[in-house]
Structures are given as C-alpha cells and as structure tokens.
Amino acid sequence: MFTFPQGQRVAHFAAALTVALSSTHVLAFKAQVRDQNGAPIEDAVVYAVPIDGRLPHTRPAPAMIMQKNKMFMPLVTVVQKGASVDFPNHDDIGHDVYSFSDPQRFELKIYRGASHPVVFDKTGVEVIGCNIHDTMIAYLLVVDTPYFAKTGHDGTATLPDLPRGSYRVLAWNYRQHDLDARSEQTIQTPAAMPVTFSLQLDPR
C-alpha cells in the first residue's frame, strides 16, 4: 500500500483541516436599522435564522430585566426560546410584574428583591408592565435562534458568532405600529456589510 512521506501527510492534513474550518468559520455580522426618515434606530433587534434549520445544541442563555427607580431596565430584551428571565426588584417599594401577551401570560405578585424566574417557551413579543405603576413598561422579544443582537445609538447591531451559511435575517423594534411586523432579508455569509434595514415607526 502506498503511503505519503511524513512531511506530505502533515501537509495534506493541514490542508484538509483548513477546508473544514473555512466551511464553518464563525463571522461577525453587522446590520444597520433605520427609520422611514433614514435616522438610526436604537434598541432594534436583529436576529438570524438558519435557512437549513440547524441550530447549535446549547442551552438558551438566561436574561434579567430589573426594576429600579420605577423603571424596567433594560427597556428592550431579546432571548432565545426556552430561556429563563429574572425580574429582580431593586426599588425599596413593591412591584407586581405581569404580561397579558399571548406568547406567555404571567404575573409575579407584589414583591421586593429577588424574583422567581419565568421561562419563555414560545416565540413572540411580550409587553411587560407593573400592576401598581402604569408608567412602567418593557419589551421582551423571544426568538427561535441564538443569533441575535440589539442596536446601539448609531443603529448598528453586531452578531459576533454567526457561522457561514444562508440565513433569514429579521429586524424588529417596539415602536412599530404592528408589534408583530418584521423587516426581513435573506443573506449568505460572508455578506457585504453592513446590511441595512428600514422600519416604519410610529411618532414618539
């Protein structure tokens, strides 16, 4: 049986490894989200869903939405379906946290300090409030992918760990008239970046 000399075997192995790694190489993906006037949108969510349906077998990362100074912080949170979310109360008064949204109706009766985590096992938008303080509001977007990010002041979102492949990339913001609306593009990574989305927002 013919065998490669030692040096050639190493070279062939290195070449094969390079090809294997390049096929799944993880990339940073950037998107910009702007409104109908071209202004950047802060707190928009951008998420990527693999067209082939393949997702990493990892446990969804937990999240936290705290209450402080009679406000929810952060205003917008995004998690993968199946994630648990804590709602700690850092005020010196009680809060009663609830949501009547279809994906997951829940209520955390008046409490201070730590909360019982809530697991969100359906996708969609959760509008979260306080039964005692009507001005308190937060938005939780539950998505079926671990590849997501929020935009900053400049309207840019960066998904740092997006493997090569084909994706449906969607953008969402809580100021849209229809909370279930998405702007969607199909992309192949690596893609020319940033990819730009335009959302129609209601006036503040």
XYZ file of C-alpha atoms in Angstrom:
204
model
C 0.000 0.000 0.000
C 1.322 3.385 -0.983
C 1.760 5.931 1.841
C 2.726 9.579 1.740
C 6.035 10.551 3.276
C 5.691 12.084 6.743
C 6.027 15.666 5.501
C 3.372 15.196 2.815
C 0.959 13.574 5.310
C 1.242 16.612 7.559
C 0.684 18.964 4.620
C -2.405 17.034 3.444
C -3.838 17.003 6.980
C -3.301 20.760 7.352
C -4.989 21.423 4.003
C -7.984 19.253 4.915
C -8.292 20.948 8.290
C -8.211 24.384 6.643
C -11.047 23.403 4.292
C -13.122 22.010 7.170
C -12.645 25.091 9.304
C -13.368 27.513 6.455
C -16.714 25.823 5.808
C -17.927 26.586 9.344
C -15.845 29.659 10.105
C -17.589 31.978 12.563
C -18.005 35.561 11.424
C -19.109 38.874 12.893
C -22.207 40.074 11.036
C -23.228 43.744 11.103
C -26.600 45.298 10.307
C -27.884 48.863 10.408
C -31.509 49.657 11.236
C -33.026 52.988 10.220
C -36.475 54.554 10.302
C -38.551 55.887 7.426
C -36.581 59.158 7.563
C -33.184 57.476 7.487
C -32.436 58.097 11.178
C -30.717 55.306 13.159
C -32.952 53.298 15.487
C -31.719 52.405 18.951
C -32.944 49.243 20.687
C -33.949 47.493 17.481
C -33.430 43.741 17.467
C -31.694 41.941 14.603
C -31.706 38.150 14.524
C -30.628 35.479 12.050
C -32.426 32.180 11.452
C -30.525 29.468 9.510
C -32.438 28.517 6.364
C -31.465 24.863 6.819
C -32.931 24.948 10.334
C -29.719 23.817 12.007
C -29.051 25.415 15.383
C -26.296 24.732 17.928
C -27.270 22.330 20.710
C -26.759 24.800 23.517
C -28.950 25.853 26.407
C -30.606 29.267 25.807
C -28.811 31.999 27.738
C -30.765 33.451 30.687
C -31.560 37.158 30.925
C -32.510 39.727 33.550
C -34.932 42.654 33.483
C -34.522 44.646 36.678
C -36.756 47.248 38.272
C -35.091 50.401 39.551
C -36.402 53.930 40.085
C -39.835 52.695 38.974
C -38.447 51.677 35.589
C -37.693 48.410 33.858
C -34.069 48.105 32.790
C -33.361 47.433 30.005
C -36.347 48.685 28.060
C -35.835 46.017 25.371
C -34.558 42.463 25.903
C -34.190 39.591 23.453
C -33.818 35.907 24.352
C -33.911 32.564 22.618
C -36.996 30.410 23.076
C -36.630 28.334 26.235
C -34.638 30.978 28.134
C -35.398 31.954 31.719
C -35.715 35.615 32.678
C -35.314 37.039 36.187
C -37.121 40.210 37.270
C -35.277 41.451 40.392
C -36.776 44.453 42.168
C -34.076 46.898 43.296
C -36.547 49.527 44.492
C -37.499 49.925 48.148
C -41.172 49.543 47.190
C -43.087 46.548 45.895
C -43.803 45.847 42.226
C -46.301 43.490 40.617
C -44.838 42.391 37.263
C -47.128 40.910 34.635
C -47.730 40.322 30.942
C -51.009 39.641 29.155
C -49.219 38.948 25.860
C -50.184 35.775 24.015
C -46.806 34.002 23.973
C -46.588 33.796 27.785
C -49.082 35.236 30.229
C -47.683 35.532 33.738
C -47.819 37.565 36.932
C -45.306 37.968 39.745
C -47.374 39.147 42.691
C -46.170 42.132 44.747
C -42.585 41.521 45.846
C -39.237 43.124 46.600
C -35.768 41.792 45.944
C -35.295 38.565 44.005
C -37.989 37.066 41.804
C -38.895 33.630 40.566
C -37.529 33.249 37.015
C -40.019 32.948 34.181
C -39.280 30.550 31.311
C -40.414 31.726 27.874
C -41.016 28.709 25.645
C -42.927 30.373 22.801
C -41.691 32.952 20.309
C -43.204 36.406 20.040
C -43.360 39.803 21.706
C -44.016 40.170 25.418
C -45.188 43.573 26.639
C -44.368 43.689 30.354
C -45.840 46.070 32.900
C -46.396 46.686 36.606
C -49.894 46.430 38.065
C -49.065 49.169 40.577
C -47.154 51.656 38.413
C -48.768 52.100 34.996
C -45.843 54.051 33.542
C -43.512 51.049 33.855
C -43.158 49.127 30.598
C -40.644 46.798 28.975
C -40.494 44.696 25.831
C -39.189 41.152 25.552
C -38.717 39.560 22.124
C -38.467 35.768 22.184
C -36.860 34.325 19.042
C -36.102 30.792 17.818
C -32.365 31.323 17.300
C -29.299 32.112 19.429
C -28.018 34.564 16.809
C -29.325 37.988 17.815
C -28.249 41.464 18.899
C -29.652 44.895 19.727
C -28.722 48.136 18.033
C -26.929 50.944 19.834
C -27.262 54.710 19.449
C -25.899 54.502 15.904
C -28.481 51.943 14.806
C -25.849 49.221 14.338
C -26.193 45.663 15.617
C -23.335 43.153 15.589
C -23.913 39.401 15.703
C -20.431 38.249 16.712
C -20.703 34.468 16.246
C -22.546 33.782 13.007
C -21.279 30.654 11.179
C -21.037 30.641 7.408
C -24.335 29.768 5.735
C -27.656 31.051 4.448
C -29.940 32.961 6.804
C -33.215 34.789 7.090
C -32.218 37.987 8.883
C -35.022 39.922 10.549
C -35.236 43.335 12.220
C -37.801 44.474 14.790
C -38.479 47.460 17.041
C -41.081 48.129 19.718
C -42.105 51.451 18.140
C -43.614 49.794 15.080
C -47.403 50.175 14.923
C -47.691 46.404 14.464
C -45.567 44.737 17.131
C -45.569 41.524 15.112
C -44.104 43.198 11.999
C -40.595 42.333 10.837
C -38.328 43.572 8.086
C -36.636 40.551 6.503
C -33.754 39.821 4.143
C -32.114 36.600 3.003
C -28.332 36.668 3.164
C -25.414 34.360 2.557
C -22.452 34.813 4.893
C -19.929 36.188 4.455
C -22.059 39.078 3.182
C -21.281 42.631 2.182
C -21.778 44.555 5.398
C -23.471 46.254 6.966
C -26.839 45.029 5.720
C -29.389 47.844 6.065
C -32.989 47.530 7.256
C -35.706 50.193 7.197
C -38.568 50.150 9.707
C -41.737 52.241 9.731
C -42.051 53.696 13.241
C -44.876 55.474 15.000
C -44.051 59.005 16.234
C -42.987 59.236 19.846
